[in-house]
Structures are given as structure tokens and as C-alpha cells.
CSV table of C-alpha atoms in Angstrom, one decimal:
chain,number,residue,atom,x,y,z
A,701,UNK,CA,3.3,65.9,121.7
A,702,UNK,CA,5.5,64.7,119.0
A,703,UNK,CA,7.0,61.5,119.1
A,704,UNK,CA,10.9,60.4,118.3
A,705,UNK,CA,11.2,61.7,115.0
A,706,UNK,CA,14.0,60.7,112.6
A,707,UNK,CA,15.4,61.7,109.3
A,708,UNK,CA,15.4,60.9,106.3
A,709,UNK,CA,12.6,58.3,106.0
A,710,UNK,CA,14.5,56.6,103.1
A,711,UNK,CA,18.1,56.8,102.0
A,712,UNK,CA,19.8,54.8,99.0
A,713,UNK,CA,23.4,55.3,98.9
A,714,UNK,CA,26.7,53.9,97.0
A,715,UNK,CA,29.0,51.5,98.4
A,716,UNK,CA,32.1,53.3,100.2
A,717,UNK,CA,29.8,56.5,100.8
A,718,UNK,CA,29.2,58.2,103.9
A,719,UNK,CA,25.8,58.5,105.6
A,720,UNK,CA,24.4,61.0,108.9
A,721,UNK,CA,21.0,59.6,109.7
A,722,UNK,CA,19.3,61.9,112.6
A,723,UNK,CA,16.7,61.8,115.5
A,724,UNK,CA,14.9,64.2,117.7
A,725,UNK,CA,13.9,63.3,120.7
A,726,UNK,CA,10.7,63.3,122.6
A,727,UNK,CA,10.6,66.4,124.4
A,728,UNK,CA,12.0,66.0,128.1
A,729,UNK,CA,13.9,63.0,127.3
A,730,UNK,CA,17.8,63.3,127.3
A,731,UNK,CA,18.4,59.5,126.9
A,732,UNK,CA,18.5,58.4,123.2
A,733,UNK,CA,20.0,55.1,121.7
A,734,UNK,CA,20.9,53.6,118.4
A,735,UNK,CA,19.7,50.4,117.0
A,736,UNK,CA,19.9,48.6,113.2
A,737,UNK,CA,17.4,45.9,112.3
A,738,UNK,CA,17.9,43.6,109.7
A,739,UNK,CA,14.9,42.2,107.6
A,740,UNK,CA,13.6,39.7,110.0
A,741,UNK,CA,15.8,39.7,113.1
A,742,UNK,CA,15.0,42.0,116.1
A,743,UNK,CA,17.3,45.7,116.8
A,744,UNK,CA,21.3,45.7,117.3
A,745,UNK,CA,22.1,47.9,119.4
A,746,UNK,CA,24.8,50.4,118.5
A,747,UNK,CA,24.6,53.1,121.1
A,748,UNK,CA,23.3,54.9,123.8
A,749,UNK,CA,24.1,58.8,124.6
A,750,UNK,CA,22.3,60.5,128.1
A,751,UNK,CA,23.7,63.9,128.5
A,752,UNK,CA,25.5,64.0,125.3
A,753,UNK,CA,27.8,61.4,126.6
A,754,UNK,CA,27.9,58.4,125.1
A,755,UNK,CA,27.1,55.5,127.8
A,756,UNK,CA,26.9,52.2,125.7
A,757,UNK,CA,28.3,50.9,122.8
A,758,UNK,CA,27.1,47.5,121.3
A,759,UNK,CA,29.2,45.3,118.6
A,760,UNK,CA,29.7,47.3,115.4
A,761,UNK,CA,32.7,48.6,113.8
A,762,UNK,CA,34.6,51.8,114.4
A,763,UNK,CA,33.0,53.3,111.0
A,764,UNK,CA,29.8,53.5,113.3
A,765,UNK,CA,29.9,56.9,115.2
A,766,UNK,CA,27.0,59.2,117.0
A,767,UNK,CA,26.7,62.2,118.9
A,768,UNK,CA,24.3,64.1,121.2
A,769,UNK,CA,23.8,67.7,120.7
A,770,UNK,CA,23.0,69.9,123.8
A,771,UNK,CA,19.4,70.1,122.8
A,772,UNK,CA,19.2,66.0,123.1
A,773,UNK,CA,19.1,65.1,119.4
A,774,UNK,CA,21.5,62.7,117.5
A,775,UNK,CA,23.1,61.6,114.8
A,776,UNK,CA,24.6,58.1,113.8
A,777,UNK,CA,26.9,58.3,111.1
A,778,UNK,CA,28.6,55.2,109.1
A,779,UNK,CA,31.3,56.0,107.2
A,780,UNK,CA,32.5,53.7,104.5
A,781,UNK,CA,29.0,51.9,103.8
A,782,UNK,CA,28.9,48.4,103.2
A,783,UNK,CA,26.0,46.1,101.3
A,784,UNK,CA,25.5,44.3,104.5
A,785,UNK,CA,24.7,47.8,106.0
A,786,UNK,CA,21.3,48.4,104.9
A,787,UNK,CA,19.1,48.0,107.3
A,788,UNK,CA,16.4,50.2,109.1
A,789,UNK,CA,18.0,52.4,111.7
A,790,UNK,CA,16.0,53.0,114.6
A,791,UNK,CA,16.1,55.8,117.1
A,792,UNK,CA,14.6,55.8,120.4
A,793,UNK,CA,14.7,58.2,123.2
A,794,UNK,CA,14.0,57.9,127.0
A,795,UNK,CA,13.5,60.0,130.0
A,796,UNK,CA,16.7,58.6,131.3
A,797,UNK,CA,19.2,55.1,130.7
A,798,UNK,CA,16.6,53.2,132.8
A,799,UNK,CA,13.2,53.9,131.9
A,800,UNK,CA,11.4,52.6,128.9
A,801,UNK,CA,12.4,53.6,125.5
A,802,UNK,CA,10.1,54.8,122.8
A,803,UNK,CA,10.9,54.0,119.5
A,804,UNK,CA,10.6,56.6,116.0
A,805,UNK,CA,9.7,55.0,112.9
A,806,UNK,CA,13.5,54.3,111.8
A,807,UNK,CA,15.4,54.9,108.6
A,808,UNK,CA,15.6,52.6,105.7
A,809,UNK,CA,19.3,53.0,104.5
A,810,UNK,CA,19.7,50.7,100.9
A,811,UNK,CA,23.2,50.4,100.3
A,812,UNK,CA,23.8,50.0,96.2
B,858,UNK,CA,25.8,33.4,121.4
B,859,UNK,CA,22.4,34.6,121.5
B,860,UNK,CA,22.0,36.6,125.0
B,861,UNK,CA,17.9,36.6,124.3
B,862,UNK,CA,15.9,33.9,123.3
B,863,UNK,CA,12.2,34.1,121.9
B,864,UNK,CA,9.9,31.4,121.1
B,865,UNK,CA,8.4,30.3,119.2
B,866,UNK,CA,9.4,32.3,116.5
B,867,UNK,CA,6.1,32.3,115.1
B,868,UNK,CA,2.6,31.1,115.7
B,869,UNK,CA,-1.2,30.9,113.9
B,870,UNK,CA,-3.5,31.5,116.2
B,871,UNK,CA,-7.7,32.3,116.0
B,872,UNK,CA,-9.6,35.4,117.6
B,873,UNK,CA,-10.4,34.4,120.8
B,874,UNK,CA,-7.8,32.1,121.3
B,875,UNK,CA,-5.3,33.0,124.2
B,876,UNK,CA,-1.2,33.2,123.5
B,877,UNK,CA,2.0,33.0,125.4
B,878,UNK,CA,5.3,33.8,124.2
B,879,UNK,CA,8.6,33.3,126.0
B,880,UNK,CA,11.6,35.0,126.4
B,881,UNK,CA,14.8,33.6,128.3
B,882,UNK,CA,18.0,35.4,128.6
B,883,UNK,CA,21.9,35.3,129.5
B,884,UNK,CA,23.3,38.8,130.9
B,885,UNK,CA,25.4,39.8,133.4
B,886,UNK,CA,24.0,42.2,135.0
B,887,UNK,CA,20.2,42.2,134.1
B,888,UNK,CA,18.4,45.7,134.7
B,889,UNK,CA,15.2,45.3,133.1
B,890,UNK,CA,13.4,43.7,130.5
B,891,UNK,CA,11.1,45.1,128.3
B,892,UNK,CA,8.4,43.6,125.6
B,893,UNK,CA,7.7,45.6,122.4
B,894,UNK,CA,5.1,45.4,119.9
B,895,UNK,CA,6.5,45.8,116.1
B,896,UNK,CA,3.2,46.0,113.2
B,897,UNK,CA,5.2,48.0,110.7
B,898,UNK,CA,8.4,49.6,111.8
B,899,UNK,CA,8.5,51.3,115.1
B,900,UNK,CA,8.5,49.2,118.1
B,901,UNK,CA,5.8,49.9,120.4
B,902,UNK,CA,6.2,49.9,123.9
B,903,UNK,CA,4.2,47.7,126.3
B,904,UNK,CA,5.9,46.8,129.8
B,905,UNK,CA,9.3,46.8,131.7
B,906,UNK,CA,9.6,44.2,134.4
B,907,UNK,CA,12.3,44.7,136.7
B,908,UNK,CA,13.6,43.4,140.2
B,909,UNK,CA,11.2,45.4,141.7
B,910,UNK,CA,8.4,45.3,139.2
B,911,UNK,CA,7.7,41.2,138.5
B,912,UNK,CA,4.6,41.3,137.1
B,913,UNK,CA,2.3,43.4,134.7
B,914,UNK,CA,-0.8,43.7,133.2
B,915,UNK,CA,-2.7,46.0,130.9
B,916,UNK,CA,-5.7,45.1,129.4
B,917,UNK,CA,-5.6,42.0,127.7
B,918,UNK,CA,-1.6,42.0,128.2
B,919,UNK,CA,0.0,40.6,131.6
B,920,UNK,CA,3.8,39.4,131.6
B,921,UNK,CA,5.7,37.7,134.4
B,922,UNK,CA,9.4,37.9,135.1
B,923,UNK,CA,10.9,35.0,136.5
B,924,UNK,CA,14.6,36.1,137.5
B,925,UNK,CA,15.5,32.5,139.0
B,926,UNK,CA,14.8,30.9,135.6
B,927,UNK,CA,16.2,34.0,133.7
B,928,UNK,CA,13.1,34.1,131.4
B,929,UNK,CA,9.6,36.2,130.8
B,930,UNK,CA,6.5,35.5,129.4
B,931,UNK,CA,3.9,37.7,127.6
B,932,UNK,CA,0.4,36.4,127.8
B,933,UNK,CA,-2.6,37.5,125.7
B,934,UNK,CA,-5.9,37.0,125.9
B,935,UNK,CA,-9.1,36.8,123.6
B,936,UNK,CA,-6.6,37.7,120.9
B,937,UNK,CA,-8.2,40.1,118.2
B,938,UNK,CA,-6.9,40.3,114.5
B,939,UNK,CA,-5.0,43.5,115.5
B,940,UNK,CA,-3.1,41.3,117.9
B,941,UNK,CA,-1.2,40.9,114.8
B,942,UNK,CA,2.7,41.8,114.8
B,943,UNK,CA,5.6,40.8,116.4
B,944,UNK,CA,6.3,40.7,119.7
B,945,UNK,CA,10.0,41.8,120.7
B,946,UNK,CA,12.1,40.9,124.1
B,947,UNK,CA,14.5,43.1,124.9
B,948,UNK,CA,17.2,42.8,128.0
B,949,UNK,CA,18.7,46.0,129.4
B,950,UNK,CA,22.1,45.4,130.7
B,951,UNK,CA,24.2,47.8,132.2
B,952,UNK,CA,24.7,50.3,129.4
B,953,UNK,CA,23.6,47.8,126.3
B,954,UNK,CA,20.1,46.5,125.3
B,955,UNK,CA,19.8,42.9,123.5
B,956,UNK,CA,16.6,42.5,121.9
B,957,UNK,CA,15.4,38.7,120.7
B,958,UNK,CA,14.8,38.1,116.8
B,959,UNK,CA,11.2,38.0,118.0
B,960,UNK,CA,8.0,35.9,118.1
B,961,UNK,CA,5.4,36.9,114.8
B,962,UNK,CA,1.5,36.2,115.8
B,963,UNK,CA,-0.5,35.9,113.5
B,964,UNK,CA,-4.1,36.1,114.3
B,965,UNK,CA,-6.8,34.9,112.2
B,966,UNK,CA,-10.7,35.7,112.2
């Protein structure tokens, strides 16, 4: 079975640009969340979707968005990127809000 | 404020040696707790402790919850070099997660 699998592995964008970083799901699991790690601090957490309804928001700013598609994947987009957004953007997905999460490999967004 | 707390933040230990790292928290209205395992970049899971589930082992893993002091620890024994990483808290609330800045072991031969 295939784990939580995001996209792209790597990203390097401009200041002011906008970004869509996305995440499939293990299969069966409807529950995904959100999280961005900074170079030696653990995960924020930004969200958490379970039946395409978003169900938890942590502390980031309104140019922080996501969505869950009927077939359970996600996207977290940042508009209006920042220097003090790069960061590796983690996806992880879960059979439901209170079970254990699995984790993909993440994105590394580089903001220039 | 800090809702999760790890320490130490890191530590040097030898194969063979045995570890524990702590956790203590401040949430409202605590559903779980979970420890993770990070070597490169995704977290890997290792146990949940909640209410109902104080107290797991796997292996050479075990973790206690301790819900009157608010705090968890993650015990490892006979530590191999592989033992390497660090080790992340994480507190489920409600609807959010708060993960600790973590504890890095570093296990020499």
C-alpha cells in the first residue's frame, strides 16, 4: 500500500508568489491535517479536514488555506509568500480525527 | 506559551545504554498524546496513550501517560545506533495537535 504521498518534493519560490502544495492520502483514511516545520523545532499545525470539512485550524494567518477533495486528498495553499515561510510542509492522513496520524515525507518550500 | 514540553532537548548516549525522555503538557481538553520518531523528514509513528490506553510497549519502546502530572515518558532500552533521531511529543486537543520542539538522541557505538 502506498503511504501519504505529497507533491512537489521541492519548491523554490519568489517572495509575494503563490504556492498549492498537495497530498494523497493513505487509502481508507478521510482524515488529513496540515503541519509546517521549521529547521529545528517540531510541526505547527495549520489544519485538519475529515470529510472535506475543515475541523481545526492552528495559528497561522488567513494567506494559509486548504481544501479536501471528495476523494480525500488536499491541498494547502499560501498565498503572498513570505521569507519566514519556508519551511517543510508536512501532510499526514488518518483513518479518522482520533486515531494516529501517519506522516508523508513533506515538502520543502524555499522562499527567495 | 509552550503547550508541550520535551526534555531534554538533546542527549549522547552509548549502545546499550537505556533512555528516557519526557514530555509534559498544558491543554484544555487533552484527547491523546502521541510520540513520533523523525530520522530524516517524515515523522514516524510509535504510540498513542490516551485516557483509556495509559501505557504501551513495543519492542524495546514502552511509554507511560501520567494524566495527574500532565506529562509522558518514552523509555528505550539497549539503545542501538539506529535509535538515532528525534523523538517528537505531540498533544491532540480537541480539533488541534501541538507537537514539542523535540528530544534529539544520539546513540553512539
Amino acid at each position: 500500500d502506498a503511504g501519504v504521498t505529497q507533491s512537489p518534493t521541492h519548491l523554490i519560490k519568489t517572495r509575494g508568489q503563490h504556492v498549492t502544495l498537495r497530498c494523497s492520502p493513505i487509502s481508507g483514511h478521510k482524515s488529513v491535517s496540515w503541519y509546517q516545520q521549521v529547521l529545528g523545532q517540531g510541526p505547527q499545525f495549520i489544519f485538519q479536514y475529515y470529510e472535506k470539512e475543515e475541523r481545526g485550524r492552528g495559528n497561522f494567518p488567513d494567506r494559509f488555506s486548504a481544501r479536501q477533495f471528495p476523494n480525500y486528498s488536499s491541498e494547502l495553499n499560501v498565498n503572498a509568500l513570505l521569507l519566514g515561510d519556508s519551511a517543510l510542509y508536512l501532510c499526514a492522513s488518518s483513518l479518522d480525527p482520533g486515531a494516529g496520524y501517519t506522516f508523508g515525507s513533506g515538502t520543502r518550500l524555499t522562499v527567495v | 506559551e509552550d503547550k508541550v514540553v520535551q526534555s531534554p532537548l538533546s542527549l549522547v548516549v552509548h549502545e546499550g545504554d537505556t533512555v528516557t525522555l519526557n514530555c509534559s503538557y498544558e491543554v484544555t481538553n487533552f484527547r491523546s498524546l502521541l510520540w513520533y520518531k523523525q530520522e530524516k523528514k517524515a515523522p514516524t509513528f510509535l504510540f498513542m496513550l490516551t485516557s483509556s490506553g495509559i501505557e504501551k510497549k513495543s519492542g524495546r519502546l514502552s511509554s507511560i501517560l501520567d494524566k495527574k502530572e500532565l506529562s509522558s515518558i518514552l523509555n528505550i532500552t539497549a539503545t542501538q545506533t539506529g535509535d538515532s533521531a528525534i523523538y517528537l511529543c505531540a498533544v491532540a486537543e480537541f480539533n488541534k495537535f501541538y507537537f514539542g520542539s523535540g528530544t534529539k538522541l544520539n546513540v553512539k557505538p
